[in-house]
Structure formats: C-alpha cells, structure tokens
mmCIF file of N, CA, C and O in Angstrom:
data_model
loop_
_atom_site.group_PDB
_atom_site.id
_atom_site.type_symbol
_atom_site.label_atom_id
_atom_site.label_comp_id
_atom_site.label_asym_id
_atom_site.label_seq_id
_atom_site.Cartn_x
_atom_site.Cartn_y
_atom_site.Cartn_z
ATOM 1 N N UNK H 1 0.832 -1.188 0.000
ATOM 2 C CA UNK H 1 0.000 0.000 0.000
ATOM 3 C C UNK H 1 0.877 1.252 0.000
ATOM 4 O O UNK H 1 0.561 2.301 -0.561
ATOM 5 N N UNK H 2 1.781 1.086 0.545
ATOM 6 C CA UNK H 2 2.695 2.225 1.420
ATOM 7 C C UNK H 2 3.507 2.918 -0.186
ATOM 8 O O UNK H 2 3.820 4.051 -0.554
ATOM 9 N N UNK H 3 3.605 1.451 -0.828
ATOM 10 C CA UNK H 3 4.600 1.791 -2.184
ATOM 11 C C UNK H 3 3.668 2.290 -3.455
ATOM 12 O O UNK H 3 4.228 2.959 -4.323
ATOM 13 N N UNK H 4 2.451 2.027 -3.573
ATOM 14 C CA UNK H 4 1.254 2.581 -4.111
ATOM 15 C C UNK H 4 1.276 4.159 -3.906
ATOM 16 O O UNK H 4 1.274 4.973 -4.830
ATOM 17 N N UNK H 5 1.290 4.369 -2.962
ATOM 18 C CA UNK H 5 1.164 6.002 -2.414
ATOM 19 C C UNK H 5 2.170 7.005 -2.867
ATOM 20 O O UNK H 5 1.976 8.180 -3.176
ATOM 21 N N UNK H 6 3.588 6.134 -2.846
ATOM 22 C CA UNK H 6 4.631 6.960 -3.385
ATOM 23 C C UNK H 6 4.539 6.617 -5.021
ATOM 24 O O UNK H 6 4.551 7.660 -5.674
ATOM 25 N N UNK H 7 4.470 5.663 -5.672
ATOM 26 C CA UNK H 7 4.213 5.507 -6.725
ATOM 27 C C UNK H 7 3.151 6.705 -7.213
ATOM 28 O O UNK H 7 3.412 7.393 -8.200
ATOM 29 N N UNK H 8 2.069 6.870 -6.519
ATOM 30 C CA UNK H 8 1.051 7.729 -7.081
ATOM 31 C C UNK H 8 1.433 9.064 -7.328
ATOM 32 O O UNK H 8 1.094 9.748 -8.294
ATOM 33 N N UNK H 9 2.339 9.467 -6.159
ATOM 34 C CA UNK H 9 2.546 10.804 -5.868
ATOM 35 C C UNK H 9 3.794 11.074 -6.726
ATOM 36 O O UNK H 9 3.887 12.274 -6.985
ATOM 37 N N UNK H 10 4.512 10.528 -7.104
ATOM 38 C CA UNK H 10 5.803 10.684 -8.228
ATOM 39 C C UNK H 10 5.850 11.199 -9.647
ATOM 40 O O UNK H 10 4.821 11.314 -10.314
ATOM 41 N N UNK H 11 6.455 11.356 -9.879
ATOM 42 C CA UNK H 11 6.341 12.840 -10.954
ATOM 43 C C UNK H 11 6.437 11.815 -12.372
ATOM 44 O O UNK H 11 7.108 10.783 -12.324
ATOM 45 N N UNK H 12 5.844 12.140 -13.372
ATOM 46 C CA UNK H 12 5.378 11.464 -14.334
ATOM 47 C C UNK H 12 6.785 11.513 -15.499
ATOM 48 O O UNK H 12 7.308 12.577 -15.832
ATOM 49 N N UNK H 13 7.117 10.520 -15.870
ATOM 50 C CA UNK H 13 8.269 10.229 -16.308
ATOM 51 C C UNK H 13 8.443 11.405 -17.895
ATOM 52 O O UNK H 13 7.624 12.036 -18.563
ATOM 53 N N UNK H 14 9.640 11.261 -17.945
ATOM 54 C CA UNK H 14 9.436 12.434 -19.348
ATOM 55 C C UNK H 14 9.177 12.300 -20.304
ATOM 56 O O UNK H 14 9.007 13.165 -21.163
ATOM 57 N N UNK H 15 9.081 11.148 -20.393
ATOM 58 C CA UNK H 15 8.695 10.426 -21.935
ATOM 59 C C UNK H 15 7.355 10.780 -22.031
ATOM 60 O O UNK H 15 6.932 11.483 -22.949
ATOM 61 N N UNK H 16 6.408 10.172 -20.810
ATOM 62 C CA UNK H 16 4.895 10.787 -21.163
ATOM 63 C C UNK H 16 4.943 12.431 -21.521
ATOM 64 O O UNK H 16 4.690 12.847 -22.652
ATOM 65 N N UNK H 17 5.286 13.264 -20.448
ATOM 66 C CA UNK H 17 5.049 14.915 -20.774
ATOM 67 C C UNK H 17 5.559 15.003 -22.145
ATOM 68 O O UNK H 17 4.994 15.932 -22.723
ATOM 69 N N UNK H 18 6.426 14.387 -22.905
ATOM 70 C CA UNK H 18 6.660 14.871 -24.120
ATOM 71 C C UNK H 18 5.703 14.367 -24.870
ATOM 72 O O UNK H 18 5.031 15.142 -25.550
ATOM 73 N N UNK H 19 5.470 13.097 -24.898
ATOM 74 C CA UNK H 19 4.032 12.654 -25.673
ATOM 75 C C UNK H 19 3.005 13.629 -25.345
ATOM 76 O O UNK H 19 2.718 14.219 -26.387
ATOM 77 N N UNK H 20 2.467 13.970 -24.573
ATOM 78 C CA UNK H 20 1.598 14.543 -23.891
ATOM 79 C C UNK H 20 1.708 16.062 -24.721
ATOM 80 O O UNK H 20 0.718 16.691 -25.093
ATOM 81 N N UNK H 21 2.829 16.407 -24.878
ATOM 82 C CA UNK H 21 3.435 18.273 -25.231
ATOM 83 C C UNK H 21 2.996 17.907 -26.928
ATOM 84 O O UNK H 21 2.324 18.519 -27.758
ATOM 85 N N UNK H 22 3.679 16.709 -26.950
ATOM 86 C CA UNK H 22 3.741 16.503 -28.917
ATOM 87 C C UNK H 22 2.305 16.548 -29.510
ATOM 88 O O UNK H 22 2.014 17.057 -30.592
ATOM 89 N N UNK H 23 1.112 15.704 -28.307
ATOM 90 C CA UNK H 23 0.053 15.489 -28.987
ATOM 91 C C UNK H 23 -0.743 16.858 -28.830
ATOM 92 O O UNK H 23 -1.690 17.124 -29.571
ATOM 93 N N UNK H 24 -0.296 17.727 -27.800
ATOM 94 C CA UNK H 24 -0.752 18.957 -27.766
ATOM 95 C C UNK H 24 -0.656 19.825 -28.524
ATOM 96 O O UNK H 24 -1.688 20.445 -28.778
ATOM 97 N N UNK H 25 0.702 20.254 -29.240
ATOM 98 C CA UNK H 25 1.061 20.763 -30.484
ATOM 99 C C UNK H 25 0.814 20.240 -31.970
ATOM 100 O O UNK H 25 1.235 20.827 -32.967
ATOM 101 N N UNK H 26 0.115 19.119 -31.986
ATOM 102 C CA UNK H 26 -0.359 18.379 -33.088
ATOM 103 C C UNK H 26 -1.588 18.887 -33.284
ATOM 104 O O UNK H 26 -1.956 19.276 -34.393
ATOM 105 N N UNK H 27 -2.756 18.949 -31.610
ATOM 106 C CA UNK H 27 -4.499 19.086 -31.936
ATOM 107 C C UNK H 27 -4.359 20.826 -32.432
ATOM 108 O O UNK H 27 -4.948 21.420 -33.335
ATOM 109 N N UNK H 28 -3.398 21.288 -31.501
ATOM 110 C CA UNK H 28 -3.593 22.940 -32.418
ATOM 111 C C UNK H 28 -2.977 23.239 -33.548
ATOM 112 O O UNK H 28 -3.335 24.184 -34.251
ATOM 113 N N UNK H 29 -1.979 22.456 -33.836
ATOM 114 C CA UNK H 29 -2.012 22.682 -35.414
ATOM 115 C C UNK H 29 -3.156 22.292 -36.202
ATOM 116 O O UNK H 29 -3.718 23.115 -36.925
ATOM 117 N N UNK H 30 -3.434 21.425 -36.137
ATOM 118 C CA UNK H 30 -4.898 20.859 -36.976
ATOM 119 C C UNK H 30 -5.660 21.698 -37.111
ATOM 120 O O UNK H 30 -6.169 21.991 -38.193
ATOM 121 N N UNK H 31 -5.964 22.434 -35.680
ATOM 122 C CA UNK H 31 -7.054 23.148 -35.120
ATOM 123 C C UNK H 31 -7.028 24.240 -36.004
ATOM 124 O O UNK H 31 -8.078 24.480 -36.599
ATOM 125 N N UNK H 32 -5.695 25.210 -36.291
ATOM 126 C CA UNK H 32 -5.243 26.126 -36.966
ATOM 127 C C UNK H 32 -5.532 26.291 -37.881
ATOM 128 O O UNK H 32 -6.098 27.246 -38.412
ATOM 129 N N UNK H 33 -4.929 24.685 -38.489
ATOM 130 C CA UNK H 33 -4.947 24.526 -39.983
ATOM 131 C C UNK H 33 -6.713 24.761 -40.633
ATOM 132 O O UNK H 33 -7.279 25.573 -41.365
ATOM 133 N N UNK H 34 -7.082 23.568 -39.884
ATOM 134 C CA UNK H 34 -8.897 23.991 -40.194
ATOM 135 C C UNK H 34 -9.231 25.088 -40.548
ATOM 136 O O UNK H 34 -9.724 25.271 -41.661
ATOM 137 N N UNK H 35 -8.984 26.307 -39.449
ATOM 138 C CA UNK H 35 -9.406 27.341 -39.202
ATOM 139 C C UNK H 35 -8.510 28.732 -40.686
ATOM 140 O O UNK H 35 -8.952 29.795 -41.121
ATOM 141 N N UNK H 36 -7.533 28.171 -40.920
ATOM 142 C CA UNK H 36 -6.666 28.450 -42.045
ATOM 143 C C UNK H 36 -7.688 28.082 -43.335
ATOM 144 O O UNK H 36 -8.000 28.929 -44.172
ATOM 145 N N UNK H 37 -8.090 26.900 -43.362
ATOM 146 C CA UNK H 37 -8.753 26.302 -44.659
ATOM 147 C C UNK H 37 -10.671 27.295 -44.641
ATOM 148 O O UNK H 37 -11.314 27.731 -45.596
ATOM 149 N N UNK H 38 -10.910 27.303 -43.556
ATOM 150 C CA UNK H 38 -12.392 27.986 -43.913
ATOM 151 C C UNK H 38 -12.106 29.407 -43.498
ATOM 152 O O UNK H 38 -13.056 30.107 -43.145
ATOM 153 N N UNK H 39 -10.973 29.860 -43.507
ATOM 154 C CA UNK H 39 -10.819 31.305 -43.884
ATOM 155 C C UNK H 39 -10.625 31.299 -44.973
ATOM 156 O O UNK H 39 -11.438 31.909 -45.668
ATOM 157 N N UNK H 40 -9.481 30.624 -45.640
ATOM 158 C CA UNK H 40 -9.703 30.842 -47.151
ATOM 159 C C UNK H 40 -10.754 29.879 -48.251
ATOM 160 O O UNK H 40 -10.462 29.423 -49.356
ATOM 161 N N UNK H 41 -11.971 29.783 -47.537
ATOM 162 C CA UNK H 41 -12.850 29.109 -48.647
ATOM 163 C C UNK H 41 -13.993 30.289 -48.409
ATOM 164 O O UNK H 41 -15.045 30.120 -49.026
ATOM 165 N N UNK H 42 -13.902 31.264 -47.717
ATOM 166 C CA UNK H 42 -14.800 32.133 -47.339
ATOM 167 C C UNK H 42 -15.074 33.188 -48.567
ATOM 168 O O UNK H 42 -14.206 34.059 -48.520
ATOM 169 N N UNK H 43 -15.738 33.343 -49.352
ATOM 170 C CA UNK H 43 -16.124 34.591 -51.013
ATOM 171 C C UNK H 43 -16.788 35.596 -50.011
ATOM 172 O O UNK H 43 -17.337 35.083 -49.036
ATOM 173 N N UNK H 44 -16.808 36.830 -50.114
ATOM 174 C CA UNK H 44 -17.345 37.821 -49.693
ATOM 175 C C UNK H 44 -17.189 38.966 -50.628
ATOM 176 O O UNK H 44 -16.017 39.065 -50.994
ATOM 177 N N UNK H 45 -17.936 39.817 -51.109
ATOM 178 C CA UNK H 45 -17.859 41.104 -51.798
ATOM 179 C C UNK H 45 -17.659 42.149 -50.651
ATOM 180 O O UNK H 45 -17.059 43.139 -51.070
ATOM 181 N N UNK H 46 -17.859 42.190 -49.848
ATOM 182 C CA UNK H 46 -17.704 43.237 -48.642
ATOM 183 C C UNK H 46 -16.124 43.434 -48.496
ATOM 184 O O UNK H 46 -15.259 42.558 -48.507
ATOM 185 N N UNK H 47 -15.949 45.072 -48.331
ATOM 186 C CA UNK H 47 -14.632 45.080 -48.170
ATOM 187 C C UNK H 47 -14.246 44.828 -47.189
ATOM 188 O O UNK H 47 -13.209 44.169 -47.116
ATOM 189 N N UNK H 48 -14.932 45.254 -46.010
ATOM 190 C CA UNK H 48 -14.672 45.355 -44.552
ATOM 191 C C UNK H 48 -14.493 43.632 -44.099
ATOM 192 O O UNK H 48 -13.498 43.262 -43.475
ATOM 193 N N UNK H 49 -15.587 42.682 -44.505
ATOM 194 C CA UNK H 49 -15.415 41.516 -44.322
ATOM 195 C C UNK H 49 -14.085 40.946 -44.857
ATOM 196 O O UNK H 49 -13.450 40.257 -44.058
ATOM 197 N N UNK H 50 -13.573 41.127 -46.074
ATOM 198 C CA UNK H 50 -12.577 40.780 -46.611
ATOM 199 C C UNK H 50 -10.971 41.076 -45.933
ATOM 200 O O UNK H 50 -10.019 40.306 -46.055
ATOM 201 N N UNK H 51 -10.960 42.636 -45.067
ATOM 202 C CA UNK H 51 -10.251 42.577 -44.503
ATOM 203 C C UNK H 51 -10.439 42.327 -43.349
ATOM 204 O O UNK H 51 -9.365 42.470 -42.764
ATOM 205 N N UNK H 52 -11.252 42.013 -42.642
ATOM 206 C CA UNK H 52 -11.019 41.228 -41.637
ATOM 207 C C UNK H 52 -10.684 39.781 -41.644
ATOM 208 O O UNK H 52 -10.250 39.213 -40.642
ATOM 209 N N UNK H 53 -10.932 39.071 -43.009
ATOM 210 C CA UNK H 53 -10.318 37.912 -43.424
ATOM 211 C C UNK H 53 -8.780 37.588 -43.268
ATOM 212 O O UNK H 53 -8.090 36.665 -42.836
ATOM 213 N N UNK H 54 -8.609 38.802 -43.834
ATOM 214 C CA UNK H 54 -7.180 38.840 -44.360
ATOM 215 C C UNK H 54 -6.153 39.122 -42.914
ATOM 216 O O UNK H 54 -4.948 38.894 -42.816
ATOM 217 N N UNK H 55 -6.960 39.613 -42.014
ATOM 218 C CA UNK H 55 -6.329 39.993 -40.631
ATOM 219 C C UNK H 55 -6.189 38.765 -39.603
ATOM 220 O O UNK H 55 -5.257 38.661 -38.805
ATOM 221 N N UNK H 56 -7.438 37.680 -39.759
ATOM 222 C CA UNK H 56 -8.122 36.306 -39.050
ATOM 223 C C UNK H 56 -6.247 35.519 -39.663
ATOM 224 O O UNK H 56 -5.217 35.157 -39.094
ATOM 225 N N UNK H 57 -6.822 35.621 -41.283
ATOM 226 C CA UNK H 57 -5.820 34.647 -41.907
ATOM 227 C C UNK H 57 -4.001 35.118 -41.515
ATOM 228 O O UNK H 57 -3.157 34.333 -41.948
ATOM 229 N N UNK H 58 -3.668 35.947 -40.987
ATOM 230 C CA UNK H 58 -2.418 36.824 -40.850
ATOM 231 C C UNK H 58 -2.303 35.748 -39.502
ATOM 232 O O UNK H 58 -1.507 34.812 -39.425
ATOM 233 N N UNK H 59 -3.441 36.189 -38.343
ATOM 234 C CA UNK H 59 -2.819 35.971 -37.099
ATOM 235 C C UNK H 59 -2.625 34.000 -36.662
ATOM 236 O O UNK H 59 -1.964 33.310 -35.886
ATOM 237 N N UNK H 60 -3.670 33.805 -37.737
ATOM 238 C CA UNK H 60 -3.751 32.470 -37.807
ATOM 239 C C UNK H 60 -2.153 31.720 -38.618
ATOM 240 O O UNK H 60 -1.490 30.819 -38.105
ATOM 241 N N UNK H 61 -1.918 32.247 -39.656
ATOM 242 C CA UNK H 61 -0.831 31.386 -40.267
ATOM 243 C C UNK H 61 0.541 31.920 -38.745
ATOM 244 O O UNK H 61 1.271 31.078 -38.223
ATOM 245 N N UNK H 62 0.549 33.149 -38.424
ATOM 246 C CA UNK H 62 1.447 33.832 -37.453
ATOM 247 C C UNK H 62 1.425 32.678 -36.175
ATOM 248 O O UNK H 62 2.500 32.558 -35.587
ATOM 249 N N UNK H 63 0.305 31.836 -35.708
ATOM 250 C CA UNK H 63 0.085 30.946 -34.698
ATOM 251 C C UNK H 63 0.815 29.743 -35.279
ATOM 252 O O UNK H 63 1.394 28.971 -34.514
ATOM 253 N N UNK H 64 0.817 29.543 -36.624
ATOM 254 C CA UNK H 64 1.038 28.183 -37.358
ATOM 255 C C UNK H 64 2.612 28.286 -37.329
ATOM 256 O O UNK H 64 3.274 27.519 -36.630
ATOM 257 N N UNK H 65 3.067 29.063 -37.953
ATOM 258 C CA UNK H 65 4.655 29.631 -37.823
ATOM 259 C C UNK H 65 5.247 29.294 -36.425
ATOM 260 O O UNK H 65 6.275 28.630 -36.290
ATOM 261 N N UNK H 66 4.313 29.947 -35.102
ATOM 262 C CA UNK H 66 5.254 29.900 -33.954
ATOM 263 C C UNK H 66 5.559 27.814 -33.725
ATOM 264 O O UNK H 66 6.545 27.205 -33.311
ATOM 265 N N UNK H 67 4.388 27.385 -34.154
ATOM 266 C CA UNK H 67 4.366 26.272 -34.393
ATOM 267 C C UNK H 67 5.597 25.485 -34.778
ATOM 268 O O UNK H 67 6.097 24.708 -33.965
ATOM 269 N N UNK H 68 6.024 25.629 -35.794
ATOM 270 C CA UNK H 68 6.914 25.098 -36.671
ATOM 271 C C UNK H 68 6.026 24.847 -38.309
ATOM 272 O O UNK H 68 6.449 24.091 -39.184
ATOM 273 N N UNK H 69 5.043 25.486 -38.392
ATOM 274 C CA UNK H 69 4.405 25.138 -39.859
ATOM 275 C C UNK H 69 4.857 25.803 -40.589
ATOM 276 O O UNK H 69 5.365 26.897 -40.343
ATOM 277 N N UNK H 70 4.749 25.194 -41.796
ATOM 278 C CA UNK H 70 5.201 26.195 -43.252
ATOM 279 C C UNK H 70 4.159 25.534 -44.054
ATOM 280 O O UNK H 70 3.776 24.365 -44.027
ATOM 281 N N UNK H 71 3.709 26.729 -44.915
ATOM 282 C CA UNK H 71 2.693 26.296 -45.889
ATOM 283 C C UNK H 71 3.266 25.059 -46.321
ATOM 284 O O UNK H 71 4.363 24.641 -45.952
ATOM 285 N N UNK H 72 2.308 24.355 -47.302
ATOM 286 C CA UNK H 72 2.659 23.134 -48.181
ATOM 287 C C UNK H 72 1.704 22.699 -49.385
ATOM 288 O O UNK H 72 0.619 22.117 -49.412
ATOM 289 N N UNK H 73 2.778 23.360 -50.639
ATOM 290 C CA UNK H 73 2.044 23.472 -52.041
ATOM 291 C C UNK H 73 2.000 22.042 -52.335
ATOM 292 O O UNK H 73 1.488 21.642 -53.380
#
C-alpha cells in the first residue's frame, strides 16, 4: 500500500510529458490549420469583411509559424 502512495505521488516520467506536449502541439495545429482552410474558402464582396479575413488569416498562419508550420504546395 505504502509503495502505491509513493508511486502515485511521483512525478510522471518524461517520456509521457513529451508525448503529452507533442500530442498537444499536433491538436492545435490541426485546429489552426482547419481554421486556415475555412478562412480561405470564405467569397465575400464586402470590403470590410474581406479585410477582416485577411487579418483572421495573418494571425492564424502567425500561430502556425510559432508552431513550426510552413505552408505546403
């Protein structure tokens, strides 16, 4: 029981936190990316809408970058 308790209370080896960090930086890239793809499938004649597109799509690829993303033609 006694070794249960310290087992429980012990700090989680590093291998998990990096899995853990990797799969975290994976769901928000995706997340990004999504959010990258229906900004640019968005048509609008409005100017004002358009630049606010263009401002969404700036801060969004700017999130993807701190990332490690680079577009991919």
């Amino acid at each position: 029981m006694e070794e249960q308790q310290q087992q429980a209370g012990a700090p989680k080896p590093v291998a998990v936190d990096d899995n853990v960090a990797a799969a975290e930086r994976k769901r928000k890239r995706q997340s990004l990316e999504l959010q990258r793809e229906r900004i640019l499938s968005e048509r609008t004649s409005s100017p004002h809408r358009r630049s606010a597109l263009t401002i969404a799509l700036a801060d969004v690829e700017e999130k993807l970058a701190e990332l490690g993303w680079t577009i991919h033609l």
